[in-house]
Structures are given as C-alpha cells and as structure tokens.
C-alpha cells in the first residue's frame, strides 16, 4: 500500500460507479510503558507508529453504509435508518457499526457511504489496529476533529457497542500522534522526545490467545474490586505501603498498577536525561511485573523478550498492549537492530515454528485527512 492514490485506485475498483472518495489515515501505536494503567486512571507513554489504517469514503447516494476490508477480503452493509438499533455481531464489522452507532447517538446525521478500509496495522498484533480503524472512521464519517474528542468517541464505541471495557490510551495516541506522556485521570499530556541512540522495534508473536478478551475484562474487574477494598476511587491512588487490605490475585494486580505508574514517571525522567540504559531497565522491569503480578503474558511473549535480552545492544524488552499474544517492544541501540531482528527470527522459528513480523518504528503524526 502506498499512499492516497493507491487506496483511491482500490476504492474505484471496488465501487466503480461511486463518486471520488476522500481519504483518512490513523496510525497504530506501540505502548512504550504504562501497561493496563489507563483504565486505572494512571500514567501511560504510547507512541504512534508508521503503520496506519487508511479509509477511503465517498457518499453512496443511497441509504446504505457499505464497507469493505482490503485485508480481510470481506465486507458488510447497514441501512442508515437501522444504525441506532444496530447490535454487535462479534466480528470486525462491529468496529464500523459501532462508530456509526456512536455518531448517531451523539446526534451526527449519517448519510449513505461507500467505505474501503486498507490497513497496514497487523490485526491482533497488539499495535492497536482496532483503535486505528475506529479513529480513522470516526473522522471520515463526520466525527469531531479535535483529537481528544475523536478519541473519546472512538473509545465510547469500543466500550458501549463492541463491549470491550478499554481505556483511552489507544484512541488518544492514534488521534494525537508522536509519543505522549499521558495522565489518564486529568487527560493532560506532554510530548516525549526519545534519545537519538534508542531505536524501537516491535516483534509480533503471531499468536493471539483466546483468553485475551475475557482476561482483559477480568483484570478490569479485579482492579475495581481492589480499589473498593482499599476504599479508594481507583488504583491510581493506591500506594505500595498501603496494600494491606489485599491478598492473592488482587494484591498482585494492585502492585503491578502502583509500580507501573512509578515506572512511567521514571521512564520519562530517564528519557529527559538521555539515559537509554535506564529506560531499557525500566521496560524490562515492566515485563516482569506484567508476567508475574498482572499475569497477562504468555510463553511466546516471554520467549521473545528473553531472546531479545540476550542480544548485545538490546537495552530492554517487554510485551506491549493487552497481552496473551500480540507484540513485544524492544529498546535497542540503532546499530544492534539488524542483529536483534536476525536473532529473533532464527530463534522463534526454531522453537515455535513461526516467523515474527518485526518493525523498526518511526514516531508518526496523528490521524488526519490525506490530501493528494
Ligand atoms: C488495550 C486497551 C488499552 C489498554 C491496553 C493495556 O490495548 O485498548 O486501553 O488498556 O490494552 O495497557
């Protein structure tokens, strides 16, 4: 896929009688640090990457919203009048219906449209393909232009229509772009510049365990329960020395959230101080906490993290995103990127029979219309 001209060509082939489409793109993201903290109103530091979801949209001239996914070779359609009563069906088309449903819920007048989706963000790869789709579509179908507002809308569609009780991180970074240190309680944020001697490489396990959706919901509930037992509104206000009311799984979950929030702040300070080695150490600590306390890793993620940490020049590695598959994120000295990629490819193939897709990430701008 190479830019707006290419997606317009695909659109024209799919909808030959249609008007010329407008094109929008929204990036995927890699979360550098701050995992599972967003729905606990904590701190996160995601980065928008140079893999994006593109959507081409033109008025259909009738009462239908039609959509076709180039990756999946599949499509669907809804009568505009039925959108307010639409229900999720349990597949990717919910992300489209959900955005239209949320727009109509907010009083945006919907019109018939032909939509072609062409995404570079790997599905199920832990790099927020869903948020990139939601944000690009929300813009394309007439949603608000302000990044925080479009992020809130896309998140509401995910929570209230699709039924995933996610935080705001993925949608916000996709809408806003670059790398942001975000406080998920106040929604205040600042840009973070990474030191020049740190490259960011993602490695996709190519697996997505069934458990992911149910485990995510369970973690959200466990955190709410832990906060209740501590007598606080959210785990954002928990302190390490005051987790005495908790034991077992709830203690471990709360300990991850408290220590992860602290790691985000330490990571930001290390980035500001150009301390690449410290950034790497913090990232690896995060993985251990996600593996042992939050229990959202899996053998494939652990394998890729451990293999990466044995490569000379790798500063740190951890799982990124919700877990139970998807990708790892590696902080690497730029000159070690090739040997990291070669080692992970060879070792993962040998032990798991799979070739991990790897990507050297470039921080990217947020969602926008693509002109020309
Ligand atoms: C998914 C969710 C996010 C966040 C991460 C875990 O990507 O969509 O809101 O909770 O998992 O950090």
Short mmCIF file of C-alpha atoms and ligand atoms in Angstrom, two decimals:
data_model
loop_
_atom_site.label_atom_id
_atom_site.label_comp_id
_atom_site.label_asym_id
_atom_site.label_seq_id
_atom_site.Cartn_x
_atom_site.Cartn_y
_atom_site.Cartn_z
CA UNK A 1 0.00 0.00 0.00
CA UNK A 2 1.50 3.34 -0.98
CA UNK A 3 -0.49 6.40 -0.07
CA UNK A 4 -3.73 8.03 -1.07
CA UNK A 5 -3.51 7.34 -4.83
CA UNK A 6 -3.19 3.62 -4.18
CA UNK A 7 -6.20 3.43 -1.86
CA UNK A 8 -8.28 5.53 -4.27
CA UNK A 9 -7.40 3.05 -7.02
CA UNK A 10 -8.57 0.15 -4.83
CA UNK A 11 -11.72 2.09 -3.91
CA UNK A 12 -12.54 2.70 -7.58
CA UNK A 13 -12.06 -0.98 -8.36
CA UNK A 14 -14.41 -1.94 -5.52
CA UNK A 15 -17.04 0.75 -6.10
CA UNK A 16 -16.76 1.54 -9.85
CA UNK A 17 -19.86 3.74 -10.01
CA UNK A 18 -19.05 5.74 -6.88
CA UNK A 19 -18.02 9.37 -6.53
CA UNK A 20 -14.32 10.11 -5.87
CA UNK A 21 -13.54 9.29 -2.22
CA UNK A 22 -11.82 11.34 0.43
CA UNK A 23 -9.08 9.51 2.32
CA UNK A 24 -8.20 9.50 6.03
CA UNK A 25 -5.47 7.71 7.93
CA UNK A 26 -4.91 6.95 11.60
CA UNK A 27 -1.74 5.34 12.97
CA UNK A 28 -1.36 2.21 15.09
CA UNK A 29 0.64 2.54 18.27
CA UNK A 30 3.26 0.85 20.34
CA UNK A 31 2.95 1.39 24.07
CA UNK A 32 6.44 2.03 25.43
CA UNK A 33 5.49 1.86 29.12
CA UNK A 34 2.38 2.09 31.30
CA UNK A 35 0.50 -1.15 30.61
CA UNK A 36 -3.01 -1.72 31.91
CA UNK A 37 -2.75 1.57 33.78
CA UNK A 38 -5.08 3.58 31.53
CA UNK A 39 -8.36 2.14 32.85
CA UNK A 40 -6.96 2.62 36.36
CA UNK A 41 -6.65 6.36 35.61
CA UNK A 42 -2.88 6.05 35.69
CA UNK A 43 0.07 7.03 33.51
CA UNK A 44 0.99 5.79 30.03
CA UNK A 45 3.57 6.54 27.36
CA UNK A 46 2.43 5.29 23.94
CA UNK A 47 3.93 6.23 20.57
CA UNK A 48 2.08 6.48 17.25
CA UNK A 49 3.87 4.40 14.62
CA UNK A 50 4.36 4.49 10.88
CA UNK A 51 1.83 1.72 10.23
CA UNK A 52 -1.62 3.15 9.70
CA UNK A 53 -5.19 2.30 8.89
CA UNK A 54 -6.41 4.10 5.76
CA UNK A 55 -10.06 4.59 4.90
CA UNK A 56 -11.48 5.92 1.63
CA UNK A 57 -15.05 7.18 1.86
CA UNK A 58 -17.49 8.63 -0.69
CA UNK A 59 -21.23 9.35 -0.47
CA UNK A 60 -23.15 6.34 -1.81
CA UNK A 61 -26.12 8.41 -2.92
CA UNK A 62 -28.48 5.89 -1.30
CA UNK A 63 -29.44 4.84 2.24
CA UNK A 64 -26.66 2.27 2.71
CA UNK A 65 -23.40 2.37 4.62
CA UNK A 66 -21.21 -0.17 2.82
CA UNK A 67 -17.79 -1.24 3.98
CA UNK A 68 -15.10 -3.47 2.53
CA UNK A 69 -11.83 -4.51 4.16
CA UNK A 70 -8.98 -4.98 1.74
CA UNK A 71 -7.02 -7.13 4.26
CA UNK A 72 -9.86 -9.47 5.06
CA UNK A 73 -11.39 -9.56 1.59
CA UNK A 74 -14.78 -9.17 3.24
CA UNK A 75 -17.45 -6.52 3.68
CA UNK A 76 -20.79 -5.66 5.16
CA UNK A 77 -23.55 -3.09 4.90
CA UNK A 78 -26.14 -1.39 7.06
CA UNK A 79 -29.20 0.66 6.24
CA UNK A 80 -28.59 4.10 7.78
CA UNK A 81 -32.04 4.13 9.39
CA UNK A 82 -31.19 0.90 11.27
CA UNK A 83 -27.90 2.14 12.76
CA UNK A 84 -29.39 3.45 16.05
CA UNK A 85 -30.79 -0.06 16.72
CA UNK A 86 -27.75 -1.98 15.46
CA UNK A 87 -26.33 -4.72 17.71
CA UNK A 88 -22.82 -6.19 17.75
CA UNK A 89 -22.37 -9.44 15.82
CA UNK A 90 -18.98 -10.38 17.25
CA UNK A 91 -16.59 -9.70 14.37
CA UNK A 92 -14.54 -6.81 12.89
CA UNK A 93 -17.63 -5.20 11.34
CA UNK A 94 -18.71 -4.22 14.89
CA UNK A 95 -15.94 -1.61 14.82
CA UNK A 96 -17.59 0.04 11.82
CA UNK A 97 -21.17 -0.25 13.04
CA UNK A 98 -20.01 0.92 16.49
CA UNK A 99 -18.56 4.17 15.16
CA UNK A 100 -21.69 4.87 13.09
CA UNK A 101 -23.88 3.99 16.11
CA UNK A 102 -21.88 6.26 18.41
CA UNK A 103 -22.00 9.12 15.89
CA UNK A 104 -25.78 8.79 15.61
CA UNK A 105 -26.07 8.61 19.41
CA UNK A 106 -24.31 11.98 19.54
CA UNK A 107 -26.67 13.49 17.01
CA UNK A 108 -24.38 13.44 13.97
CA UNK A 109 -26.52 12.98 10.88
CA UNK A 110 -25.36 9.94 8.93
CA UNK A 111 -25.56 9.62 5.17
CA UNK A 112 -25.16 6.62 2.91
CA UNK A 113 -21.48 6.00 2.16
CA UNK A 114 -19.13 3.56 0.47
CA UNK A 115 -16.08 2.78 2.62
CA UNK A 116 -12.88 0.95 1.75
CA UNK A 117 -10.51 0.06 4.59
CA UNK A 118 -6.85 -0.67 3.86
CA UNK A 119 -4.70 -1.15 6.94
CA UNK A 120 -1.00 -1.74 7.49
CA UNK A 121 -1.51 -2.36 11.21
CA UNK A 122 -1.39 -6.14 11.79
CA UNK A 123 -4.70 -7.49 13.08
CA UNK A 124 -4.34 -8.91 16.58
CA UNK A 125 -0.71 -7.79 16.67
CA UNK A 126 -1.04 -5.69 19.83
CA UNK A 127 -0.42 -2.47 17.87
CA UNK A 128 -3.99 -1.14 18.09
CA UNK A 129 -5.40 -2.00 14.71
CA UNK A 130 -8.87 -1.52 16.19
CA UNK A 131 -8.21 1.96 17.53
CA UNK A 132 -6.64 3.00 14.21
CA UNK A 133 -9.77 1.79 12.41
CA UNK A 134 -12.12 3.45 14.88
CA UNK A 135 -10.34 6.80 14.83
CA UNK A 136 -9.93 6.96 11.04
CA UNK A 137 -13.59 6.05 10.52
CA UNK A 138 -14.84 8.48 13.14
CA UNK A 139 -13.09 11.29 11.28
CA UNK A 140 -14.23 10.05 7.87
CA UNK A 141 -17.90 9.70 8.86
CA UNK A 142 -18.20 13.20 10.28
CA UNK A 143 -17.00 12.96 13.88
CA UNK A 144 -15.29 15.76 15.80
CA UNK A 145 -11.91 17.00 14.55
CA UNK A 146 -10.26 17.72 17.91
CA UNK A 147 -8.00 14.69 18.75
CA UNK A 148 -9.22 14.21 22.33
CA UNK A 149 -12.86 14.40 21.24
CA UNK A 150 -12.44 11.94 18.39
CA UNK A 151 -10.56 9.62 20.79
CA UNK A 152 -13.41 9.80 23.32
CA UNK A 153 -15.92 8.99 20.61
CA UNK A 154 -13.94 6.02 19.27
CA UNK A 155 -13.40 4.71 22.79
CA UNK A 156 -17.10 5.03 23.60
CA UNK A 157 -17.90 2.94 20.51
CA UNK A 158 -15.46 0.27 21.69
CA UNK A 159 -16.81 0.23 25.27
CA UNK A 160 -20.53 0.71 24.70
CA UNK A 161 -21.06 -1.01 21.35
CA UNK A 162 -18.27 -3.55 20.84
CA UNK A 163 -18.25 -4.29 24.58
CA UNK A 164 -14.52 -4.04 25.38
CA UNK A 165 -14.05 -2.02 28.61
CA UNK A 166 -10.81 -0.39 27.38
CA UNK A 167 -9.09 2.80 28.49
CA UNK A 168 -8.45 5.91 26.36
CA UNK A 169 -4.79 5.29 25.54
CA UNK A 170 -5.00 3.66 22.11
CA UNK A 171 -7.56 6.01 20.60
CA UNK A 172 -5.89 9.12 22.02
CA UNK A 173 -2.39 8.37 20.75
CA UNK A 174 -3.80 7.41 17.34
CA UNK A 175 -5.68 10.71 17.13
CA UNK A 176 -2.90 12.90 18.57
CA UNK A 177 0.26 11.23 17.25
CA UNK A 178 4.01 11.09 18.14
CA UNK A 179 4.96 9.93 21.66
CA UNK A 180 2.90 11.19 24.59
CA UNK A 181 3.22 11.02 28.34
CA UNK A 182 -0.45 10.95 29.28
CA UNK A 183 -2.17 11.17 32.63
CA UNK A 184 -5.35 9.15 32.10
CA UNK A 185 -7.11 10.88 35.00
CA UNK A 186 -6.62 14.54 34.09
CA UNK A 187 -6.08 13.73 30.38
CA UNK A 188 -3.24 16.23 30.42
CA UNK A 189 -0.26 15.17 28.35
CA UNK A 190 3.10 16.24 27.03
CA UNK A 191 5.24 15.16 24.09
CA UNK A 192 8.22 12.97 24.85
CA UNK A 193 11.34 13.00 22.74
CA UNK A 194 13.29 9.78 22.84
CA UNK A 195 17.10 9.88 22.91
CA UNK A 196 18.65 9.50 19.44
CA UNK A 197 20.53 6.35 20.43
CA UNK A 198 17.34 4.39 21.18
CA UNK A 199 15.56 2.54 18.38
CA UNK A 200 12.13 1.00 18.94
CA UNK A 201 11.50 -2.39 17.36
CA UNK A 202 8.30 -4.41 17.69
CA UNK A 203 8.23 -8.19 17.28
CA UNK A 204 4.91 -9.89 16.67
CA UNK A 205 4.41 -13.33 18.29
CA UNK A 206 1.88 -14.04 15.52
CA UNK A 207 -0.40 -15.56 18.16
CA UNK A 208 -3.46 -14.23 19.93
CA UNK A 209 -4.75 -16.49 22.65
CA UNK A 210 -8.48 -16.89 23.10
CA UNK A 211 -8.15 -15.81 26.69
CA UNK A 212 -7.37 -12.20 25.77
CA UNK A 213 -10.85 -10.67 25.75
CA UNK A 214 -12.12 -12.44 28.87
CA UNK A 215 -8.87 -11.91 30.78
CA UNK A 216 -8.92 -8.18 29.95
CA UNK A 217 -12.41 -7.88 31.40
CA UNK A 218 -11.37 -9.89 34.46
CA UNK A 219 -8.39 -7.59 35.07
CA UNK A 220 -10.61 -4.51 34.81
CA UNK A 221 -12.95 -6.04 37.39
CA UNK A 222 -10.13 -7.18 39.68
CA UNK A 223 -8.69 -3.67 39.71
CA UNK A 224 -12.09 -2.16 40.52
CA UNK A 225 -12.52 -4.71 43.31
CA UNK A 226 -9.04 -3.99 44.70
CA UNK A 227 -9.78 -0.25 44.71
CA UNK A 228 -13.08 -0.89 46.52
CA UNK A 229 -11.33 -2.95 49.19
CA UNK A 230 -8.76 -0.19 49.65
CA UNK A 231 -11.51 2.39 49.95
CA UNK A 232 -10.26 4.48 47.02
CA UNK A 233 -11.86 5.54 43.75
CA UNK A 234 -9.23 3.89 41.53
CA UNK A 235 -5.85 2.20 41.84
CA UNK A 236 -4.29 5.46 40.70
CA UNK A 237 -4.49 6.49 44.35
CA UNK A 238 -3.06 3.26 45.79
CA UNK A 239 0.33 3.23 47.49
CA UNK A 240 2.73 0.34 47.76
CA UNK A 241 2.96 0.54 51.55
CA UNK A 242 -0.84 0.57 51.93
CA UNK A 243 -1.99 -2.55 50.10
CA UNK A 244 -2.53 -4.44 53.37
CA UNK A 245 -6.27 -4.97 52.80
CA UNK A 246 -5.44 -7.09 49.74
CA UNK A 247 -4.08 -10.57 49.24
CA UNK A 248 -3.77 -13.18 46.48
CA UNK A 249 -4.53 -12.07 42.92
CA UNK A 250 -5.90 -8.64 43.95
CA UNK A 251 -2.66 -7.80 45.75
CA UNK A 252 -0.63 -8.76 42.70
CA UNK A 253 -2.83 -6.76 40.32
CA UNK A 254 -2.70 -3.66 42.52
CA UNK A 255 1.06 -4.00 43.00
CA UNK A 256 1.53 -4.05 39.21
CA UNK A 257 -0.53 -0.89 38.76
CA UNK A 258 1.26 1.03 41.53
CA UNK A 259 4.74 0.00 40.39
CA UNK A 260 3.89 0.50 36.70
CA UNK A 261 2.74 4.09 37.30
CA UNK A 262 6.05 4.72 39.08
CA UNK A 263 7.93 3.15 36.17
CA UNK A 264 6.25 5.51 33.70
CA UNK A 265 7.44 8.54 35.68
CA UNK A 266 10.94 7.10 35.99
CA UNK A 267 10.98 6.34 32.24
CA UNK A 268 10.04 9.92 31.39
CA UNK A 269 12.81 11.23 33.66
CA UNK A 270 15.31 8.82 32.08
CA UNK A 271 14.26 9.90 28.56
CA UNK A 272 14.66 13.55 29.52
CA UNK A 273 18.10 12.75 30.93
CA UNK A 274 19.14 10.85 27.77
CA UNK A 275 19.67 7.76 29.93
CA UNK A 276 18.98 4.99 27.44
CA UNK A 277 20.29 2.22 29.72
CA UNK A 278 17.88 3.19 32.50
CA UNK A 279 14.96 3.37 30.04
CA UNK A 280 15.75 -0.16 28.95
CA UNK A 281 15.96 -1.47 32.53
CA UNK A 282 12.57 0.04 33.36
CA UNK A 283 10.97 -1.54 30.29
CA UNK A 284 12.26 -4.98 31.27
CA UNK A 285 11.04 -4.50 34.85
CA UNK A 286 7.62 -3.74 33.40
CA UNK A 287 7.61 -7.08 31.58
CA UNK A 288 8.44 -8.98 34.75
CA UNK A 289 5.63 -7.24 36.59
CA UNK A 290 3.15 -7.95 33.76
CA UNK A 291 4.27 -11.57 33.69
CA UNK A 292 4.33 -12.29 37.43
CA UNK A 293 1.93 -9.83 39.05
CA UNK A 294 -0.56 -8.91 36.35
CA UNK A 295 -0.32 -12.34 34.68
CA UNK A 296 -1.12 -11.22 31.13
CA UNK A 297 1.97 -12.55 29.35
CA UNK A 298 2.29 -15.93 27.60
CA UNK A 299 5.10 -18.28 26.62
CA UNK A 300 5.54 -16.71 23.19
CA UNK A 301 5.87 -13.18 24.59
CA UNK A 302 8.25 -14.36 27.33
CA UNK A 303 10.31 -16.21 24.75
CA UNK A 304 10.73 -13.16 22.52
CA UNK A 305 11.59 -10.94 25.49
CA UNK A 306 14.19 -13.36 26.84
CA UNK A 307 15.72 -13.94 23.40
CA UNK A 308 15.95 -10.17 22.83
CA UNK A 309 17.63 -9.54 26.16
CA UNK A 310 20.46 -11.90 25.21
CA UNK A 311 21.31 -9.78 22.14
CA UNK A 312 24.21 -7.35 22.54
CA UNK A 313 22.93 -3.77 22.25
CA UNK A 314 19.37 -4.50 23.41
CA UNK A 315 18.54 -2.16 26.28
CA UNK A 316 15.21 -3.63 27.37
CA UNK A 317 12.21 -5.60 26.15
CA UNK A 318 8.65 -6.28 27.21
CA UNK A 319 5.21 -7.25 26.00
CA UNK A 320 3.17 -4.30 24.72
CA UNK A 321 -0.62 -3.90 24.64
CA UNK A 322 -3.19 -6.07 26.37
CA UNK A 323 -1.10 -9.28 26.34
CA UNK A 324 -1.82 -13.00 25.75
CA UNK A 325 -0.12 -12.67 22.37
CA UNK A 326 0.44 -9.69 20.13
CA UNK A 327 3.82 -7.99 20.15
CA UNK A 328 6.85 -7.23 22.24
CA UNK A 329 8.56 -3.83 22.18
CA UNK A 330 12.35 -3.69 22.24
CA UNK A 331 14.53 -0.70 23.07
CA UNK A 332 17.74 -1.16 21.12
CA UNK A 333 20.89 0.73 20.19
CA UNK A 334 20.36 1.56 16.49
CA UNK A 335 23.43 -0.42 15.40
CA UNK A 336 22.01 -3.56 17.04
CA UNK A 337 18.66 -3.52 15.20
CA UNK A 338 19.77 -5.94 12.49
CA UNK A 339 21.25 -8.48 14.87
CA UNK A 340 18.13 -8.29 17.06
CA UNK A 341 15.93 -8.99 14.05
CA UNK A 342 18.12 -11.85 12.85
CA UNK A 343 18.28 -13.46 16.29
CA UNK A 344 14.56 -13.23 16.99
CA UNK A 345 13.68 -14.57 13.54
CA UNK A 346 16.03 -17.54 13.87
CA UNK A 347 15.23 -18.44 17.49
CA UNK A 348 11.47 -18.00 17.25
CA UNK A 349 11.35 -20.10 14.11
CA UNK A 350 13.41 -22.79 15.79
CA UNK A 351 11.35 -23.00 18.99
CA UNK A 352 7.87 -22.01 17.87
CA UNK A 353 7.94 -22.65 14.13
CA UNK A 354 6.76 -19.10 13.42
CA UNK A 355 8.40 -16.08 11.83
CA UNK A 356 7.79 -12.98 13.93
CA UNK A 357 6.93 -9.86 11.92
CA UNK A 358 9.28 -7.15 13.13
CA UNK A 359 9.05 -3.42 12.62
CA UNK A 360 11.50 -0.60 13.29
CA UNK A 361 9.06 2.05 14.46
CA UNK A 362 9.18 5.71 13.49
CA UNK A 363 7.13 8.09 15.65
CA UNK A 364 4.31 9.40 13.47
CA UNK A 365 1.73 12.17 13.32
CA UNK A 366 -1.84 11.61 14.48
CA UNK A 367 -4.91 10.88 12.41
CA UNK A 368 -5.84 13.23 9.59
CA UNK A 369 -7.32 13.53 6.16
CA UNK A 370 -4.81 12.63 3.44
CA UNK A 371 -4.81 15.05 0.57
CA UNK A 372 -3.50 14.10 -2.87
C1 LIG B 1 -5.55 -2.46 25.18
C2 LIG B 1 -6.58 -1.39 25.54
C3 LIG B 1 -5.93 -0.18 26.18
C4 LIG B 1 -5.00 -0.58 27.33
C5 LIG B 1 -4.08 -1.72 26.91
C6 LIG B 1 -3.27 -2.26 28.07
O1 LIG B 1 -4.69 -2.00 24.18
O2 LIG B 1 -7.29 -0.98 24.38
O3 LIG B 1 -6.91 0.73 26.61
O4 LIG B 1 -5.75 -0.93 28.47
O5 LIG B 1 -4.79 -2.81 26.34
O6 LIG B 1 -2.39 -1.29 28.55
#
